[in-house]
CSV table of C-alpha atoms and ligand atoms in Angstrom, one decimal:
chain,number,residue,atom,x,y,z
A,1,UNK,CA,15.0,-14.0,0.5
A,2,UNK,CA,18.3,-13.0,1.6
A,3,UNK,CA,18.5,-10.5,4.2
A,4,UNK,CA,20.7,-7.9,2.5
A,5,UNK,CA,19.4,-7.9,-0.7
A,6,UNK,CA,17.4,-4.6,-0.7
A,7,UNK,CA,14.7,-5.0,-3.0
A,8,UNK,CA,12.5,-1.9,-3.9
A,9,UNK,CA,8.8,-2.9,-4.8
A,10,UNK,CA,7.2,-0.9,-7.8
A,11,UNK,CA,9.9,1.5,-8.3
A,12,UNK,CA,9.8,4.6,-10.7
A,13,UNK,CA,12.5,4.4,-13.4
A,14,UNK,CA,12.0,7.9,-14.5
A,15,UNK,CA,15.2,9.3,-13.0
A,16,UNK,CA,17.4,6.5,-14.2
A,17,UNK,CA,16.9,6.4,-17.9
A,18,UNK,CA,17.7,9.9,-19.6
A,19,UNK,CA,14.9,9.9,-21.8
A,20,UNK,CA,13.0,10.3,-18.3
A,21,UNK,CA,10.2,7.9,-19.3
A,22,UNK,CA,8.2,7.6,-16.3
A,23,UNK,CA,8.0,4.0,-16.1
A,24,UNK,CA,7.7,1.8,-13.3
A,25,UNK,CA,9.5,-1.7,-12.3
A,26,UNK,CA,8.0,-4.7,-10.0
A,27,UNK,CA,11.5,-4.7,-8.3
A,28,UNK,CA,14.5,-3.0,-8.4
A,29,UNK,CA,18.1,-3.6,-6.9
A,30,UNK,CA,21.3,-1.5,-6.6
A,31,UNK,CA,24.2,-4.4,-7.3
A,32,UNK,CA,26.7,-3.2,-5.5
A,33,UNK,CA,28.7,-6.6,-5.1
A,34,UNK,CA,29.0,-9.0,-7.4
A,35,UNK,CA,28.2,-11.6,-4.7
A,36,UNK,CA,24.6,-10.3,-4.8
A,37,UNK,CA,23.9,-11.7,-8.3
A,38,UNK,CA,24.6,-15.1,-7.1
A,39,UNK,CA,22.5,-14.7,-4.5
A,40,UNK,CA,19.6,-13.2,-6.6
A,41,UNK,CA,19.6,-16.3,-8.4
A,42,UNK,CA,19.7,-18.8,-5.5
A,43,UNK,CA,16.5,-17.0,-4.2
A,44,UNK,CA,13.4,-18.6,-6.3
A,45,UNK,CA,11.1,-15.6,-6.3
A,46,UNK,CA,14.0,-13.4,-7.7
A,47,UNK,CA,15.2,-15.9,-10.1
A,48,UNK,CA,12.3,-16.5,-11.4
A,49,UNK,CA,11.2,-12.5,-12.7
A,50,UNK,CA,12.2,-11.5,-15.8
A,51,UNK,CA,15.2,-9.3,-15.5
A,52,UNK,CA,16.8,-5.7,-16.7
A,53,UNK,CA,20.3,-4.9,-16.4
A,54,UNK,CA,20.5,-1.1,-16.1
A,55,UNK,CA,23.5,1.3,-16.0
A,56,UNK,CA,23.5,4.8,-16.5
A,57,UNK,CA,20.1,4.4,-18.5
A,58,UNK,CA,21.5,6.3,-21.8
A,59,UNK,CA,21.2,4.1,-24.3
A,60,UNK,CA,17.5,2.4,-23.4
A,61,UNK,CA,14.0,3.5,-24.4
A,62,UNK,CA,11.2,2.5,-22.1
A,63,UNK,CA,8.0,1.2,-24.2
A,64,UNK,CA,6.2,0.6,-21.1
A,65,UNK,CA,6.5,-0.8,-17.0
A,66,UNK,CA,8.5,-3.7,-16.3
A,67,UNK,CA,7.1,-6.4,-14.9
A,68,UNK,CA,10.1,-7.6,-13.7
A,69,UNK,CA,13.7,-7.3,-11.6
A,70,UNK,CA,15.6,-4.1,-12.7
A,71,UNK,CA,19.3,-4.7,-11.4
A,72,UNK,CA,21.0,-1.3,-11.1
A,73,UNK,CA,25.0,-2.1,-12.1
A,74,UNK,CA,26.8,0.1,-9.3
A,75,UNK,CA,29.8,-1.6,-8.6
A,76,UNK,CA,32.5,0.5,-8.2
A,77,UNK,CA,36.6,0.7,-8.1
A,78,UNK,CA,38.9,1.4,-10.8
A,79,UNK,CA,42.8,0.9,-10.6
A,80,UNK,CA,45.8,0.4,-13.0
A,81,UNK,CA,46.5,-4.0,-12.9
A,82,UNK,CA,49.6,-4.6,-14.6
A,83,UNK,CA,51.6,-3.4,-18.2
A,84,UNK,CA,51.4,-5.6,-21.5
A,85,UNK,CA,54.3,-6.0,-23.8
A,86,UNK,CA,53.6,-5.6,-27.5
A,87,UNK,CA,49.9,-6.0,-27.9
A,88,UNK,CA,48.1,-3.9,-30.6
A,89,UNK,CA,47.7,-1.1,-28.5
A,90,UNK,CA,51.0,-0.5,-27.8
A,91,UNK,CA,54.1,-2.3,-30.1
A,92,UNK,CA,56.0,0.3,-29.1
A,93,UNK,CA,56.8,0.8,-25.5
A,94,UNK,CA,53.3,-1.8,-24.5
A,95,UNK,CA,50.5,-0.4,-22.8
A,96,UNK,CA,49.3,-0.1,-19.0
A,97,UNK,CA,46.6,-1.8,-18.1
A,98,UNK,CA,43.1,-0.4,-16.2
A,99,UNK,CA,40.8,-1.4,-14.8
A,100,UNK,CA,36.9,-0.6,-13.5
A,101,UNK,CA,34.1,-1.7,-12.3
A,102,UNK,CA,30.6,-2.3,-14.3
A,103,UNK,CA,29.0,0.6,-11.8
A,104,UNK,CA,31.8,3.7,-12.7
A,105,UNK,CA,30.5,6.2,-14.4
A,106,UNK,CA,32.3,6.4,-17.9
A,107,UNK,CA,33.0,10.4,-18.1
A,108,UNK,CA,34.3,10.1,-14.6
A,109,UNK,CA,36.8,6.6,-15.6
A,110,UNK,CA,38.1,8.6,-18.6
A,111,UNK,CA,39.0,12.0,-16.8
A,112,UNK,CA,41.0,9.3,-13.9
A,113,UNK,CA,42.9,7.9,-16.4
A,114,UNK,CA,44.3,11.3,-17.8
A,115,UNK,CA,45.1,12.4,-14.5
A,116,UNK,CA,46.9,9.1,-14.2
A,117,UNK,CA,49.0,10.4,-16.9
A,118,UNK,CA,47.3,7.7,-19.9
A,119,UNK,CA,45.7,8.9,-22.6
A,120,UNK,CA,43.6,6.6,-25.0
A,121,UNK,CA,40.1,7.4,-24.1
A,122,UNK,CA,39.9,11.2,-24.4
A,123,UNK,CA,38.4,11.0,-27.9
A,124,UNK,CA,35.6,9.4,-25.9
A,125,UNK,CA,35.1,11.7,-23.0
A,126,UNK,CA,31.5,12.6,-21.8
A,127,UNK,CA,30.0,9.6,-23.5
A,128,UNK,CA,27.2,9.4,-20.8
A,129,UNK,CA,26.8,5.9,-18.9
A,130,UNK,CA,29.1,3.6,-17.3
A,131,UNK,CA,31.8,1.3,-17.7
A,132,UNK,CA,30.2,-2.1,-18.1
A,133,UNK,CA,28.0,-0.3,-20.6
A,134,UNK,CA,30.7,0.8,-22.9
A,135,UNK,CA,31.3,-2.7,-24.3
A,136,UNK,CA,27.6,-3.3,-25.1
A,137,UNK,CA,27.5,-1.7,-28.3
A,138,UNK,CA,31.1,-0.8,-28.8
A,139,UNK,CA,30.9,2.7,-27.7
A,140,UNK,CA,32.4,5.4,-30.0
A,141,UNK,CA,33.2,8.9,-31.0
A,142,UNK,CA,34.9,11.6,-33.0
A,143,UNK,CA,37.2,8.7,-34.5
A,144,UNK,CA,37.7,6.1,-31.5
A,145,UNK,CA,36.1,3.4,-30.5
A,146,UNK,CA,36.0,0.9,-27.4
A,147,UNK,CA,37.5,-1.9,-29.1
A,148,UNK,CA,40.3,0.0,-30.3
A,149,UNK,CA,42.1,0.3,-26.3
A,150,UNK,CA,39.8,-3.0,-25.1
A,151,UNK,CA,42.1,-5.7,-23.7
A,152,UNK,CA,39.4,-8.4,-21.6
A,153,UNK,CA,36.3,-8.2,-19.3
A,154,UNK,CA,34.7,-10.4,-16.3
A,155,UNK,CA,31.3,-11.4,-17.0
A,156,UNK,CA,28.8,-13.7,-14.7
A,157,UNK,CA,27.3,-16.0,-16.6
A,158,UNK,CA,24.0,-16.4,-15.2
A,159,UNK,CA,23.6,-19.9,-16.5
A,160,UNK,CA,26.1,-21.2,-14.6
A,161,UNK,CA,26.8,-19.0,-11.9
A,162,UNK,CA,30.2,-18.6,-12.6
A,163,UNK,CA,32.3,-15.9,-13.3
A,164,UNK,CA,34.4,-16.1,-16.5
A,165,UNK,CA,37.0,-13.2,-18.6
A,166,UNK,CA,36.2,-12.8,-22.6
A,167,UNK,CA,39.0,-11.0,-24.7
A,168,UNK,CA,38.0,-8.6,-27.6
A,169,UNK,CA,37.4,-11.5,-30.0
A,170,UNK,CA,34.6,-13.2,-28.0
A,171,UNK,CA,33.2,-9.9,-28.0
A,172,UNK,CA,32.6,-9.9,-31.4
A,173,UNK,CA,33.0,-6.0,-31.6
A,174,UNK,CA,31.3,-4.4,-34.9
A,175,UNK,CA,29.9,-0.8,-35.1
A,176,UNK,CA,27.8,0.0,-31.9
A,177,UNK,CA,27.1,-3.8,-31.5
A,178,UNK,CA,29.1,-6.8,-29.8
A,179,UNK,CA,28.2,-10.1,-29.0
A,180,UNK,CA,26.0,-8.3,-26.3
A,181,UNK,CA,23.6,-7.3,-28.6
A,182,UNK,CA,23.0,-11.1,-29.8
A,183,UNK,CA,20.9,-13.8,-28.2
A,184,UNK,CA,24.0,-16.2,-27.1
A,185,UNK,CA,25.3,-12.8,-25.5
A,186,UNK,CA,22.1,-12.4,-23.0
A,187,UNK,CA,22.2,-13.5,-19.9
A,188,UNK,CA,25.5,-11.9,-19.1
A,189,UNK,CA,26.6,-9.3,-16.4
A,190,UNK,CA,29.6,-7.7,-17.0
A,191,UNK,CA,31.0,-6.7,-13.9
A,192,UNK,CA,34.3,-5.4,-14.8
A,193,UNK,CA,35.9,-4.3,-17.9
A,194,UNK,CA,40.1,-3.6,-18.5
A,195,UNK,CA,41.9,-1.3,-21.1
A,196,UNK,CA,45.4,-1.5,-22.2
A,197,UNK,CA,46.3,2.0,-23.0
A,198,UNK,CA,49.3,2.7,-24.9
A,199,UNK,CA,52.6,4.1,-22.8
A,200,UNK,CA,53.5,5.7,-26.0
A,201,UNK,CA,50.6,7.9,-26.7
A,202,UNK,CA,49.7,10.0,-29.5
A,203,UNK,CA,46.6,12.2,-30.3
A,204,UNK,CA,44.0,10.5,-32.6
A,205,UNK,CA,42.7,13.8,-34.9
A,206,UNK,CA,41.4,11.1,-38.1
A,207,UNK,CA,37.9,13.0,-37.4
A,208,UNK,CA,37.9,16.7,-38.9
A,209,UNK,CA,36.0,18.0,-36.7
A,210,UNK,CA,38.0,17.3,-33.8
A,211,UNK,CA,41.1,18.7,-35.8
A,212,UNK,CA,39.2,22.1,-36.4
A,213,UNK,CA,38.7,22.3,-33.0
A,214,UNK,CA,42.1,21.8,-32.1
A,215,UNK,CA,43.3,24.0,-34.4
A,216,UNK,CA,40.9,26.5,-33.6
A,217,UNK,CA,43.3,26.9,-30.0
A,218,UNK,CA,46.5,26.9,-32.0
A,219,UNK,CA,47.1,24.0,-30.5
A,220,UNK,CA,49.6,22.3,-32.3
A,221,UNK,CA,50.9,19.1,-30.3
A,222,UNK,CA,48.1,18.6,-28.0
A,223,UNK,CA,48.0,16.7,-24.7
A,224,UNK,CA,45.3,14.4,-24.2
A,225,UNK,CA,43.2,16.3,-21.7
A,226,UNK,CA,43.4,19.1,-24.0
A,227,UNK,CA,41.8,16.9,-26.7
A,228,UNK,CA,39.0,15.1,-24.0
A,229,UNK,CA,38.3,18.8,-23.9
A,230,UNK,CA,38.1,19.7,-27.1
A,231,UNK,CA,36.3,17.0,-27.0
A,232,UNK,CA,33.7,17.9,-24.3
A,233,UNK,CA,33.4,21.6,-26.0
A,234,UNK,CA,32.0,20.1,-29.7
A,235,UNK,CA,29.5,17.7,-27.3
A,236,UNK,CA,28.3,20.3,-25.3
A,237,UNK,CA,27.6,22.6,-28.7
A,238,UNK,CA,25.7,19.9,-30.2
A,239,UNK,CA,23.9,17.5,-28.2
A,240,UNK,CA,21.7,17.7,-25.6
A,241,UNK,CA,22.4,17.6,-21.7
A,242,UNK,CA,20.0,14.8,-20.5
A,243,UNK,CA,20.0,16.9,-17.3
A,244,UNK,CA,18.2,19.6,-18.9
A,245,UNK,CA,16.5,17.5,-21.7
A,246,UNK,CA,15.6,14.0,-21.8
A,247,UNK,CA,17.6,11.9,-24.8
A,248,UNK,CA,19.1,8.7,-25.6
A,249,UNK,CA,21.7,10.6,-27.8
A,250,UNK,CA,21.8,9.0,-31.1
A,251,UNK,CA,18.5,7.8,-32.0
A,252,UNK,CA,19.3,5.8,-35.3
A,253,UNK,CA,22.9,4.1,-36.2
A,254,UNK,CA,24.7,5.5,-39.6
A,255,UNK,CA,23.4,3.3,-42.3
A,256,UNK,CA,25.8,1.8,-44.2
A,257,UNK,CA,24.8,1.1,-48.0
A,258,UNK,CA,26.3,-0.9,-51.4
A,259,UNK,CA,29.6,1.3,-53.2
A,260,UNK,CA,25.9,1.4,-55.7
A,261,UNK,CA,23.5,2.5,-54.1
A,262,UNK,CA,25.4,5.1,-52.9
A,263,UNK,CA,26.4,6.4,-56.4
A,264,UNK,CA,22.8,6.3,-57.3
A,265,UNK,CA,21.8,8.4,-54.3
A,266,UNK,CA,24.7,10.7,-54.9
A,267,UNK,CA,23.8,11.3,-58.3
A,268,UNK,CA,20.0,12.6,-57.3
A,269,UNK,CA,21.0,14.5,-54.2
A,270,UNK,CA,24.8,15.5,-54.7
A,271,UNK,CA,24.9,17.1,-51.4
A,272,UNK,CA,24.9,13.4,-49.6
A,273,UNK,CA,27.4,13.1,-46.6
A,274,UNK,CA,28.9,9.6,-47.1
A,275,UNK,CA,32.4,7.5,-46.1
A,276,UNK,CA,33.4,4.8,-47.9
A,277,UNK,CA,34.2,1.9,-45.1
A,278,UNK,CA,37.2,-1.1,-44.9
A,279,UNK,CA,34.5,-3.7,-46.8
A,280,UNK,CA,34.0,-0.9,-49.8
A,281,UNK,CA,30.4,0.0,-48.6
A,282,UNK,CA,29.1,3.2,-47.9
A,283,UNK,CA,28.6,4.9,-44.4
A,284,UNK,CA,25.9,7.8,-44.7
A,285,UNK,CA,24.8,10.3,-42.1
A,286,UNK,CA,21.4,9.2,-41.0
A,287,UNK,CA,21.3,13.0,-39.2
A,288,UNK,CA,21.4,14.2,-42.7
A,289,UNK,CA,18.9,12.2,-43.9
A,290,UNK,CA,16.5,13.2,-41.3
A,291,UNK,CA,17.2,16.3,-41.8
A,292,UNK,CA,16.9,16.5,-45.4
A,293,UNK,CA,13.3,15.1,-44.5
A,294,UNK,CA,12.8,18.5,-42.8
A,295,UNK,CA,12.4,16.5,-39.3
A,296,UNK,CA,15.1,18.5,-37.5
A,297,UNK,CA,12.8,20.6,-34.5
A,298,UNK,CA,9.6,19.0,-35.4
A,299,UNK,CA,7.7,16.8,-33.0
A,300,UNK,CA,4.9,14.5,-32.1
A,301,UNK,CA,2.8,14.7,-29.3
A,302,UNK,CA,6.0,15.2,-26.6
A,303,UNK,CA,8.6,13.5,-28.3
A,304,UNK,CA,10.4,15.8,-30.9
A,305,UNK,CA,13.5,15.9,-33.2
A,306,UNK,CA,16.6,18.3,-30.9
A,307,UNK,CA,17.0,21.4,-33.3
A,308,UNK,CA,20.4,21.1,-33.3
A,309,UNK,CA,21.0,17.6,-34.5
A,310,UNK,CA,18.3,15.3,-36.1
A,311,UNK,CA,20.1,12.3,-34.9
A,312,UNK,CA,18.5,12.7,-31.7
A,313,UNK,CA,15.0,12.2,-30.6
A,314,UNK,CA,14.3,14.3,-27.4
A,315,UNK,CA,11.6,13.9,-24.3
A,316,UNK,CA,9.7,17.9,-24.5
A,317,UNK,CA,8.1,16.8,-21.3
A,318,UNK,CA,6.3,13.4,-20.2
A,319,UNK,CA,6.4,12.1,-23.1
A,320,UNK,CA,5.8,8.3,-23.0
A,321,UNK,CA,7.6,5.7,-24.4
A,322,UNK,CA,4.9,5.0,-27.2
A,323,UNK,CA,5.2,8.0,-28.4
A,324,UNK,CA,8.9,8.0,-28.6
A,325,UNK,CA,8.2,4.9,-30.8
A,326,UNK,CA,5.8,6.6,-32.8
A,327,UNK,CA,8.2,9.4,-33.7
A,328,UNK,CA,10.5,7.0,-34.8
A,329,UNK,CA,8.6,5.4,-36.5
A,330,UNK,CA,7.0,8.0,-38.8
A,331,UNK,CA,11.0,9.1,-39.4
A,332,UNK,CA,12.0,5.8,-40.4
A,333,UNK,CA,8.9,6.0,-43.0
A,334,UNK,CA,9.8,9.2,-44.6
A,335,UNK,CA,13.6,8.5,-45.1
A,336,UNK,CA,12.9,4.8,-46.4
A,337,UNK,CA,10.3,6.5,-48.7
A,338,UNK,CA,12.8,9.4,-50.0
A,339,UNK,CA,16.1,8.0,-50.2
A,340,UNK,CA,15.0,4.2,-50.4
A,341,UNK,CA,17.5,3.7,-47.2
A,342,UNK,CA,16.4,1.6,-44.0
A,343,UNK,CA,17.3,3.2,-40.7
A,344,UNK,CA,17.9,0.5,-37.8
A,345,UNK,CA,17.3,2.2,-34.0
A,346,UNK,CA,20.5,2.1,-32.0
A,347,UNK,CA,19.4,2.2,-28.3
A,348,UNK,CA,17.9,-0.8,-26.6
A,349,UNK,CA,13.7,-0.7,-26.6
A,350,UNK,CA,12.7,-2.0,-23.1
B,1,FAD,P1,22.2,1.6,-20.2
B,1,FAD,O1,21.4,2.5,-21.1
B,1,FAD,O2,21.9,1.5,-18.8
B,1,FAD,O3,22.1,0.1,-20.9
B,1,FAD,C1,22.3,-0.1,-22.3
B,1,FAD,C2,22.3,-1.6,-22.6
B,1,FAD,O4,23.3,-2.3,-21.9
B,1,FAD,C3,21.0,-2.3,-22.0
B,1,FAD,O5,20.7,-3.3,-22.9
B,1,FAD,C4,21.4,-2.8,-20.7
B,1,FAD,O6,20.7,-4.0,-20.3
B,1,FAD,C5,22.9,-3.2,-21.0
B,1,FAD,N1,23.8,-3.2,-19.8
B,1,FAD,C6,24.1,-2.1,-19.1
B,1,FAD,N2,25.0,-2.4,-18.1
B,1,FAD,C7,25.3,-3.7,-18.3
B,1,FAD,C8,26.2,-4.6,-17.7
B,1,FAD,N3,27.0,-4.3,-16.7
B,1,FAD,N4,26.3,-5.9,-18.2
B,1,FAD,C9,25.5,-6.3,-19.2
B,1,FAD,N5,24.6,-5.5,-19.8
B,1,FAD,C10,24.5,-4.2,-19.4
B,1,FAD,N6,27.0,6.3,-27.5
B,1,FAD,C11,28.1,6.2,-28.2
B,1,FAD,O7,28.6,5.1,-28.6
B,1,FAD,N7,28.8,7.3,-28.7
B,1,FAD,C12,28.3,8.6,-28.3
B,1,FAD,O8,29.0,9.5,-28.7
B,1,FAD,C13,27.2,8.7,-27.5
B,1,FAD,N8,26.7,9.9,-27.1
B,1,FAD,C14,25.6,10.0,-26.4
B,1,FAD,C15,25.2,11.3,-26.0
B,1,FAD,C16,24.0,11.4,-25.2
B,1,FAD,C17,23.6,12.8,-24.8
B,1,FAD,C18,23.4,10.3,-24.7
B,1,FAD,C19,22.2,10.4,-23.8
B,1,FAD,C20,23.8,9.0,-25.1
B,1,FAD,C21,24.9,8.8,-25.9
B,1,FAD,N9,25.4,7.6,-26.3
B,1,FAD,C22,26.5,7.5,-27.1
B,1,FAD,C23,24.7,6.4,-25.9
B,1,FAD,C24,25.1,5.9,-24.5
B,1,FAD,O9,25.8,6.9,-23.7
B,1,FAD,C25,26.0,4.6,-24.5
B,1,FAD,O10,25.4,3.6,-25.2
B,1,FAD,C26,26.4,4.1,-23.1
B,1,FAD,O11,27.4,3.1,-23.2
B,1,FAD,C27,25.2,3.5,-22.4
B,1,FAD,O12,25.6,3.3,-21.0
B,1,FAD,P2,24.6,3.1,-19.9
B,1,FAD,O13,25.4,2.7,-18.7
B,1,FAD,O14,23.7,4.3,-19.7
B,1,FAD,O15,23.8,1.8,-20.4
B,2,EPU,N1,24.1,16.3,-40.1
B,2,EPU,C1,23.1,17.1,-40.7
B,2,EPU,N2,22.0,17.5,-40.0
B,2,EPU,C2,21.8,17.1,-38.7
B,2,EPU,C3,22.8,16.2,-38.1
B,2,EPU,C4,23.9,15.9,-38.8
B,2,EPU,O1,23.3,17.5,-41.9
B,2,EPU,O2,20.8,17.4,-38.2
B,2,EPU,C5,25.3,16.0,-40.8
B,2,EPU,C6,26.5,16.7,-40.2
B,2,EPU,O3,26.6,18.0,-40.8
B,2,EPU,C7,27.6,15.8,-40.6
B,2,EPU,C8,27.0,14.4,-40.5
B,2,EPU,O4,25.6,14.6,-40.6
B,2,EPU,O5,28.1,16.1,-41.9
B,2,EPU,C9,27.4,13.7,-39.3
B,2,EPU,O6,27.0,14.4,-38.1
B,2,EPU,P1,27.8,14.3,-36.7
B,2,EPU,O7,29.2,14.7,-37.0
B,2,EPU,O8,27.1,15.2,-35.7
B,2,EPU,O9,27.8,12.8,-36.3
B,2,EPU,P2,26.7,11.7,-36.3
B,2,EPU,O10,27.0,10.8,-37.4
B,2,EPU,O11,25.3,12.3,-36.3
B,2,EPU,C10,28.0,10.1,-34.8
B,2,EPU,C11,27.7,9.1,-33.7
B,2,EPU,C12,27.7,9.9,-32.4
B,2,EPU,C13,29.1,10.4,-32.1
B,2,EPU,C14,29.4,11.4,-33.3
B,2,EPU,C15,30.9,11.8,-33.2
B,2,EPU,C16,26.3,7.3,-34.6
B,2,EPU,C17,24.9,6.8,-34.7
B,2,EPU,N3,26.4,8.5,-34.0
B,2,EPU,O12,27.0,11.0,-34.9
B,2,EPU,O13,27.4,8.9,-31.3
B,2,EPU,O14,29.1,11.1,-30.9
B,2,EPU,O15,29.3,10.7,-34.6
B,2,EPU,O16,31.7,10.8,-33.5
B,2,EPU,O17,27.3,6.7,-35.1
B,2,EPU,C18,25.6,7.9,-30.2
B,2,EPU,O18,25.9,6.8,-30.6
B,2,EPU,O19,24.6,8.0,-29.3
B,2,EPU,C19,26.3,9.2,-30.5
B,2,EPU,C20,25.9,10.4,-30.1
């Protein structure tokens, strides 16, 4: 084994997934360098363990140990690389270009880049996790989403070895999902993702909320740390801190039905929250649907439904990750059962 490759033996998860599922790994390593994944393949006891890729632990729900190599993304750096003339984020005036590594904590990258003067990601502040997270499933909030400022990102390809760039379209971005997601996207690290934010910047305020909140302050022409902060004040009303209570924040994705099957539903239960999407289908609010199913505060065993949002499944203290499942799964039951609508899980099941 390579001398400085620090491996921890049986190593407790619990304080690196926000759920706080106390489960434990065979191995773990912090990545620190992205010479140490080479090198954890060209040692045969490492290569040969089944391995997790972990970042900020967010957006994962741990079903049980892992008999296997958990490597801990933490490389670090961010800086701005270069300008871009013309490319969609910026026709007019181009866009600078930034850059981080995997291991940077997203809130943190976001709040550097306003005080570098860019806006672009502010719709997305506090999004917990890091950086080489954010691609994975396409992160997104209050009307932006990742691919919307993406511009390339280094991945090492574990099958060869080799380090290699993919631009947005090989990251076949969709809502919360990218090539990532996908079997011919496994096996690769991303080690460093790059945004092209726009030099002429305005505020994004599509999401009515966000404009409410604004508005709220009188604030007319905002900057865009005044709207990552408008931004931060909704989040902090409405989700919960994983520092104080254990959550993978959305639980389910927003199901998106047939322009029919929405009418249908609309017409038993007029009340339906629903926007109609680019292809003509139907995106509903799966937090309304739970809700409707009178989940919102309820639990099971230690996992429960947060009171103020029935989006997200909460830990109410050592709650494994079976019964996580089985929460979700007796949710899934009762909204298939009363509005004949499937609701596919949006964080990753370990
Ligand atoms: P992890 O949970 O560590 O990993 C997620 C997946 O990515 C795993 O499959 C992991 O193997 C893989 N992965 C991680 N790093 C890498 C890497 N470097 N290379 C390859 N694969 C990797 N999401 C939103 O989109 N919008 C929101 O508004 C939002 N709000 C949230 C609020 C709360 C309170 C919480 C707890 C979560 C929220 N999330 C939201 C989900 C989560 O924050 C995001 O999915 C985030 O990008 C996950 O980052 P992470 O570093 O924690 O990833
Ligand atoms: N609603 C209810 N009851 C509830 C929860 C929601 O009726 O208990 C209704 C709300 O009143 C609103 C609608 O459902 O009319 C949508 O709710 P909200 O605005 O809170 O957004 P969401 O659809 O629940 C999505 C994302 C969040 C993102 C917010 C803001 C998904 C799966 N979730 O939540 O992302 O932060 O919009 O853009 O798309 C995440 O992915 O983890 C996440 C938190």
């Amino acid at each position: 084994m390579p001398t400085d490759l620090v491996i921890s033996p049986d190593f407790s998860l619990r304080s690196v997934n926000t759920f706080g599922i106390d489960a434990r790994a065979r191995a773990y390593l912090k990545v620190t360098q992205v010479g140490q994944l080479a090198q954890v393949l060209a040692d045969p006891v490492l290569a040969a363990m089944p391995r997790l890729l972990l970042g900020g632990g967010s957006n994962i729900v741990l079903t049980g140990d892992f008999d296997g190599l958990v490597l801990h993304m933490a490389i670090a750096g961010r800086a701005l690389v270069g300008d871009t003339v013309g490319d969609t984020a910026g026709e007019d005036g181009g866009s600078v270009l930034v850059r981080a590594g995997a291991g940077e904590n997203w809130h943190g990258f976001v709040q550097w880049t306003l005080a570098q003067g860019l806006g672009g990601l502010e719709n997305m502040a506090l999004i917990p996790g890091t950086v080489g997270a954010s691609p994975i499933q396409n992160i997104g909030a209050y009307g932006a989403e990742v691919k919307d400022v993406f511009h390339a990102l280094t991945v090492f390809d574990v099958a060869s070895g080799a380090l290699r760039t993919m631009d947005a379209a090989a990251c076949r971005f969709g809502y919360r999902d990218s090539v990532f997601k996908h079997a011919d996207g496994a096996g690769l690290v991303i080690v460093d993702v790059t945004f092209a934010l726009p030099r002429a910047w305005t505020p994004n305020l599509k999401y009515a909320e966000l404009a409410q909140e604004l508005a709220a302050s009188a604030l007319a022409a905002p900057s865009a740390q005044q709207v990552s902060d408008a931004v931060v004040a909704i989040r902090r009303r409405k989700l919960p801190d994983p520092a104080q209570i254990g959550n993978a924040g959305s639980f389910f994705k927003n199901p998106v039905v047939s322009s029919e099957q929405c009418a249908a539903l609309l017409a038993a239960h007029p009340a339906l929250v629903h926007h109609k999407q680019a292809d003509g289908g139907e995106k509903l609010a799966a937090g309304w649907l739970i809700d409707q199913c009178g989940w919102k505060g309820r639990s099971l065993g230690a996992a429960g439904v947060y009171e103020k949002q029935a989006l997200v499944l909460v830990n109410r203290g050592g709650a494994s990750g079976a019964e996580v499942l089985a929460l979700a799964r007796a949710i899934q039951a009762d909204v298939l059962a009363r509005f004949g609508v499937s609701l596919e899980t949006e964080p990753v099941f370990v």
